[in-house]
Short mmCIF file of C-alpha atoms in Angstrom, two decimals:
data_model
loop_
_atom_site.label_atom_id
_atom_site.label_comp_id
_atom_site.label_asym_id
_atom_site.label_seq_id
_atom_site.Cartn_x
_atom_site.Cartn_y
_atom_site.Cartn_z
CA GLY A 9 -11.76 28.66 -102.32
CA ALA A 10 -13.04 27.68 -105.39
CA GLY A 11 -11.45 30.16 -107.64
CA VAL A 12 -8.60 32.98 -107.15
CA SER A 13 -10.77 36.02 -105.77
CA GLN A 14 -9.42 39.40 -106.04
CA THR A 15 -10.42 42.43 -104.30
CA PRO A 16 -11.31 45.10 -104.65
CA SER A 17 -12.54 44.69 -108.62
CA ASN A 18 -12.52 48.37 -109.10
CA LYS A 19 -10.33 50.81 -107.48
CA VAL A 20 -10.24 54.92 -108.42
CA THR A 21 -7.93 57.07 -106.25
CA GLU A 22 -6.25 60.19 -106.52
CA LYS A 23 -2.32 60.59 -107.53
CA GLY A 24 -0.08 60.37 -104.59
CA LYS A 25 -2.46 58.18 -102.23
CA TYR A 26 -1.53 54.69 -100.45
CA VAL A 27 -3.40 51.59 -102.04
CA GLU A 28 -3.48 48.24 -101.14
CA LEU A 29 -4.96 45.17 -103.54
CA ARG A 30 -5.73 41.81 -102.21
CA CYS A 31 -5.57 38.09 -103.16
CA ASP A 32 -7.08 35.33 -102.19
CA PRO A 33 -5.80 32.40 -104.08
CA ILE A 34 -7.24 28.77 -104.24
CA SER A 35 -6.98 26.23 -101.39
CA GLY A 36 -3.33 24.38 -100.96
CA HIS A 37 -1.43 26.11 -104.00
CA THR A 38 1.08 27.38 -102.57
CA ALA A 39 2.59 29.50 -105.58
CA LEU A 40 1.23 32.76 -105.92
CA TYR A 41 1.99 35.52 -108.33
CA TRP A 42 1.23 39.10 -109.13
CA TYR A 43 1.03 40.09 -113.13
CA ARG A 44 -0.21 43.93 -114.01
CA GLN A 45 -1.64 44.11 -117.43
CA SER A 46 -1.15 48.30 -119.15
CA LEU A 47 -3.73 48.71 -121.63
CA GLY A 48 -2.51 47.53 -124.93
CA GLN A 49 0.94 45.19 -123.28
CA GLY A 50 0.36 41.84 -122.51
CA PRO A 51 0.66 40.73 -118.44
CA GLU A 52 3.81 41.82 -117.16
CA PHE A 53 5.30 39.85 -113.86
CA LEU A 54 5.04 41.34 -110.92
CA ILE A 55 6.69 38.81 -108.08
CA TYR A 56 6.29 35.18 -107.51
CA PHE A 57 5.43 33.48 -103.54
CA GLN A 58 7.08 30.02 -102.59
CA GLY A 59 4.45 29.98 -99.14
CA THR A 60 5.49 33.03 -97.46
CA GLY A 61 8.46 33.67 -99.25
CA ALA A 62 9.04 35.94 -101.91
CA ALA A 63 10.32 33.61 -104.71
CA ASP A 64 11.36 36.06 -107.49
CA ASP A 65 10.80 40.08 -107.07
CA SER A 66 12.82 41.35 -109.85
CA GLY A 67 9.68 42.69 -111.89
CA LEU A 68 8.44 45.08 -109.05
CA PRO A 69 9.10 48.61 -111.13
CA ASN A 70 10.25 50.08 -107.97
CA ASP A 71 10.51 50.66 -103.87
CA ARG A 72 6.64 51.96 -104.32
CA PHE A 73 5.52 48.58 -105.11
CA PHE A 74 5.67 45.86 -102.05
CA ALA A 75 3.46 42.85 -101.73
CA VAL A 76 3.66 40.97 -98.85
CA ARG A 77 2.01 36.99 -97.97
CA PRO A 78 2.24 36.44 -94.00
CA GLU A 79 0.28 32.87 -93.52
CA GLY A 80 1.57 31.77 -97.33
CA SER A 81 -2.11 32.24 -98.32
CA VAL A 82 -3.50 35.56 -98.65
CA SER A 83 -1.56 38.25 -100.19
CA THR A 84 -1.42 42.09 -100.40
CA LEU A 85 0.21 44.27 -103.10
CA LYS A 86 0.57 47.65 -101.57
CA ILE A 87 1.01 50.48 -103.93
CA GLN A 88 2.70 54.15 -101.94
CA ARG A 89 2.54 57.19 -103.39
CA THR A 90 0.80 56.34 -106.55
CA GLU A 91 1.40 58.23 -110.04
CA ARG A 92 -0.98 58.25 -113.25
CA GLY A 93 1.45 55.34 -114.56
CA ASP A 94 0.55 52.89 -111.60
CA SER A 95 -3.05 52.47 -113.99
CA ALA A 96 -3.88 48.49 -114.97
CA VAL A 97 -4.98 45.91 -114.06
CA TYR A 98 -3.54 43.87 -111.56
CA LEU A 99 -3.92 40.13 -112.03
CA CYS A 100 -3.20 37.63 -109.44
CA ALA A 101 -2.43 33.48 -110.20
CA SER A 102 -1.70 31.20 -108.04
CA SER A 103 -0.57 27.43 -108.61
CA LEU A 104 -0.24 23.78 -107.32
CA ASN A 105 3.65 24.29 -107.77
CA ARG A 106 4.64 20.93 -109.16
CA GLY A 107 7.90 21.62 -110.88
CA PRO A 108 9.25 25.01 -112.29
CA GLY A 109 7.75 26.89 -115.68
CA ALA A 110 5.41 23.70 -116.69
CA ASN A 111 3.08 25.02 -113.96
CA VAL A 112 -0.35 25.65 -114.85
CA LEU A 113 -1.76 29.02 -113.50
CA THR A 114 -5.34 29.77 -112.12
CA PHE A 115 -5.76 33.52 -112.38
CA GLY A 116 -8.68 35.64 -110.61
CA ALA A 117 -10.54 38.26 -112.39
CA GLY A 118 -7.95 41.41 -111.43
CA SER A 119 -8.24 44.32 -110.12
CA ARG A 120 -8.51 47.36 -111.85
CA LEU A 121 -6.77 50.36 -110.85
CA THR A 122 -7.41 53.78 -111.99
CA VAL A 123 -5.07 56.69 -110.68
CA LEU A 124 -6.32 60.40 -111.37
CA ILE B 23 15.72 39.52 -123.82
CA LEU B 24 12.91 37.68 -123.81
CA ASN B 25 10.20 38.65 -126.07
CA VAL B 26 7.27 36.89 -126.68
CA GLU B 27 5.58 38.20 -129.89
CA GLN B 28 1.93 37.47 -130.90
CA SER B 29 0.77 38.05 -134.42
CA PRO B 30 -1.79 39.42 -135.54
CA GLN B 31 -2.59 42.01 -132.98
CA SER B 32 -6.53 41.11 -133.82
CA LEU B 33 -8.65 39.56 -135.83
CA HIS B 34 -12.50 39.50 -136.44
CA VAL B 35 -14.02 36.52 -138.45
CA GLN B 36 -17.40 35.23 -139.48
CA GLU B 37 -19.00 32.39 -137.08
CA GLY B 38 -18.19 29.05 -138.79
CA ASP B 39 -14.43 29.98 -139.87
CA SER B 40 -11.56 28.43 -139.29
CA THR B 41 -8.72 30.72 -137.84
CA ASN B 42 -4.97 30.66 -136.10
CA PHE B 43 -2.93 32.78 -135.11
CA THR B 44 0.70 32.59 -134.00
CA CYS B 45 3.43 32.82 -130.91
CA SER B 46 6.65 33.58 -131.53
CA PHE B 47 9.60 33.21 -129.07
CA PRO B 48 13.73 33.15 -128.88
CA SER B 49 14.47 28.98 -129.01
CA SER B 50 17.20 28.93 -127.18
CA ASN B 51 16.77 28.08 -123.35
CA PHE B 52 13.33 27.61 -123.65
CA TYR B 53 11.51 25.32 -120.96
CA ALA B 54 7.87 25.59 -121.63
CA LEU B 55 4.67 27.37 -123.91
CA HIS B 56 1.33 28.40 -122.29
CA TRP B 57 -1.98 29.51 -123.78
CA TYR B 58 -4.75 31.27 -122.22
CA ARG B 59 -7.38 32.83 -123.49
CA TRP B 60 -9.50 36.06 -121.62
CA GLU B 61 -13.16 37.01 -121.92
CA THR B 62 -13.94 40.12 -121.35
CA ALA B 63 -14.56 40.85 -117.79
CA LYS B 64 -13.56 37.31 -116.80
CA SER B 65 -9.95 35.39 -115.38
CA PRO B 66 -7.71 34.00 -118.21
CA GLU B 67 -8.34 30.36 -118.23
CA ALA B 68 -5.45 27.90 -119.10
CA LEU B 69 -6.04 26.52 -122.49
CA PHE B 70 -2.74 24.03 -122.92
CA VAL B 71 0.77 23.81 -121.59
CA MET B 72 3.56 22.45 -124.07
CA THR B 73 7.03 21.47 -123.56
CA LEU B 74 8.12 19.09 -126.02
CA ASN B 75 9.26 20.27 -129.84
CA GLY B 76 6.47 18.73 -132.01
CA ASP B 77 3.77 18.73 -129.35
CA GLU B 78 0.55 18.83 -130.26
CA LYS B 79 -2.41 19.38 -127.99
CA LYS B 80 -6.36 19.25 -128.54
CA LYS B 81 -9.18 20.93 -126.31
CA GLY B 82 -12.91 20.96 -128.19
CA ARG B 83 -12.67 23.18 -131.83
CA ILE B 84 -9.20 24.49 -130.57
CA SER B 85 -5.80 23.36 -130.90
CA ALA B 86 -2.12 23.98 -130.31
CA THR B 87 1.28 23.00 -132.15
CA LEU B 88 4.59 23.39 -130.98
CA ASN B 89 8.00 24.16 -132.43
CA THR B 90 10.66 24.66 -130.06
CA LYS B 91 13.97 24.64 -132.92
CA GLU B 92 12.61 27.75 -134.72
CA GLY B 93 10.84 28.97 -132.28
CA TYR B 94 6.78 28.93 -132.64
CA SER B 95 3.42 27.84 -131.89
CA TYR B 96 0.07 28.19 -133.58
CA LEU B 97 -3.13 28.69 -131.70
CA TYR B 98 -6.03 26.67 -134.10
CA ILE B 99 -9.68 27.28 -134.09
CA LYS B 100 -11.71 25.63 -136.08
CA GLY B 101 -15.57 26.46 -136.64
CA SER B 102 -15.15 29.66 -134.79
CA GLN B 103 -18.42 30.49 -132.50
CA PRO B 104 -19.38 33.73 -131.03
CA GLU B 105 -18.18 32.51 -127.50
CA ASP B 106 -14.85 31.83 -128.89
CA SER B 107 -14.52 36.01 -128.67
CA ALA B 108 -11.77 36.72 -127.01
CA THR B 109 -8.27 37.81 -126.58
CA TYR B 110 -5.63 34.53 -126.37
CA LEU B 111 -2.45 35.01 -124.75
CA CYS B 112 0.52 33.43 -125.17
CA ALA B 113 3.61 33.09 -122.78
CA ASN B 114 6.85 31.49 -122.10
CA SER B 115 8.69 30.48 -118.81
CA TYR B 116 12.32 29.62 -119.08
CA ASN B 117 12.79 26.83 -116.91
CA THR B 118 11.89 29.39 -114.15
CA ASP B 119 8.18 30.30 -112.55
CA LYS B 120 8.27 33.58 -114.48
CA LEU B 121 5.64 33.50 -117.58
CA ILE B 122 6.83 35.89 -120.01
CA PHE B 123 3.42 36.94 -122.21
CA GLY B 124 3.03 38.09 -125.35
CA THR B 125 0.58 40.95 -126.01
CA GLY B 126 -2.18 38.82 -127.66
CA THR B 127 -4.45 38.35 -130.11
CA ARG B 128 -8.15 39.90 -129.90
CA LEU B 129 -9.99 37.48 -131.79
CA GLN B 130 -14.13 38.68 -132.17
CA VAL B 131 -16.36 36.20 -134.59
CA PHE B 132 -19.13 37.45 -136.01
CA PRO B 133 -22.88 35.80 -136.32
#
């Protein structure tokens, strides 16, 4: 597609529920990133995919969070047993991965998750 | 701890004013410094990526400089316009693909 697409744009859920957030990256971008921005903070790294595999998942806060990218394109971030502290804007980004560290990331508009 | 700090936290200027803000980072193991602009209800947009000490980049009225030895980057906006209102984020990569972001500088330009 023309840009990085994220759905849903807004999600309100109740504490304890399961949530899935979807990211459709730019066609041909092999690298895909998930970030989370909580109120008053900068975006916080969650996980990075190179192709289908998670190259770095060190930012996932606990085992309630999981992400997949089964065909190396669309990715889904899954959050089990949601807590109020999970409320944030979840950003997805993709890049051509031309080299470590200097990749320009193209971001989606984010999915705003509110846990009541 | 790979802390990236930005100042000021927020800034209000009049249309036509020039302004600048700072990004500070640990200089050891530096690889690349990124600036992004994030307008409300839109996607963060890449402005610059800089890797070399002394790098200067320019895009229209916006420019940035980099000092890797002392660990800072400045972003300058000349003749601010209301459409420049946004949060400006800087991030470091430290030779990984994991960008460490600062908390951003929120700029409001009043007509």
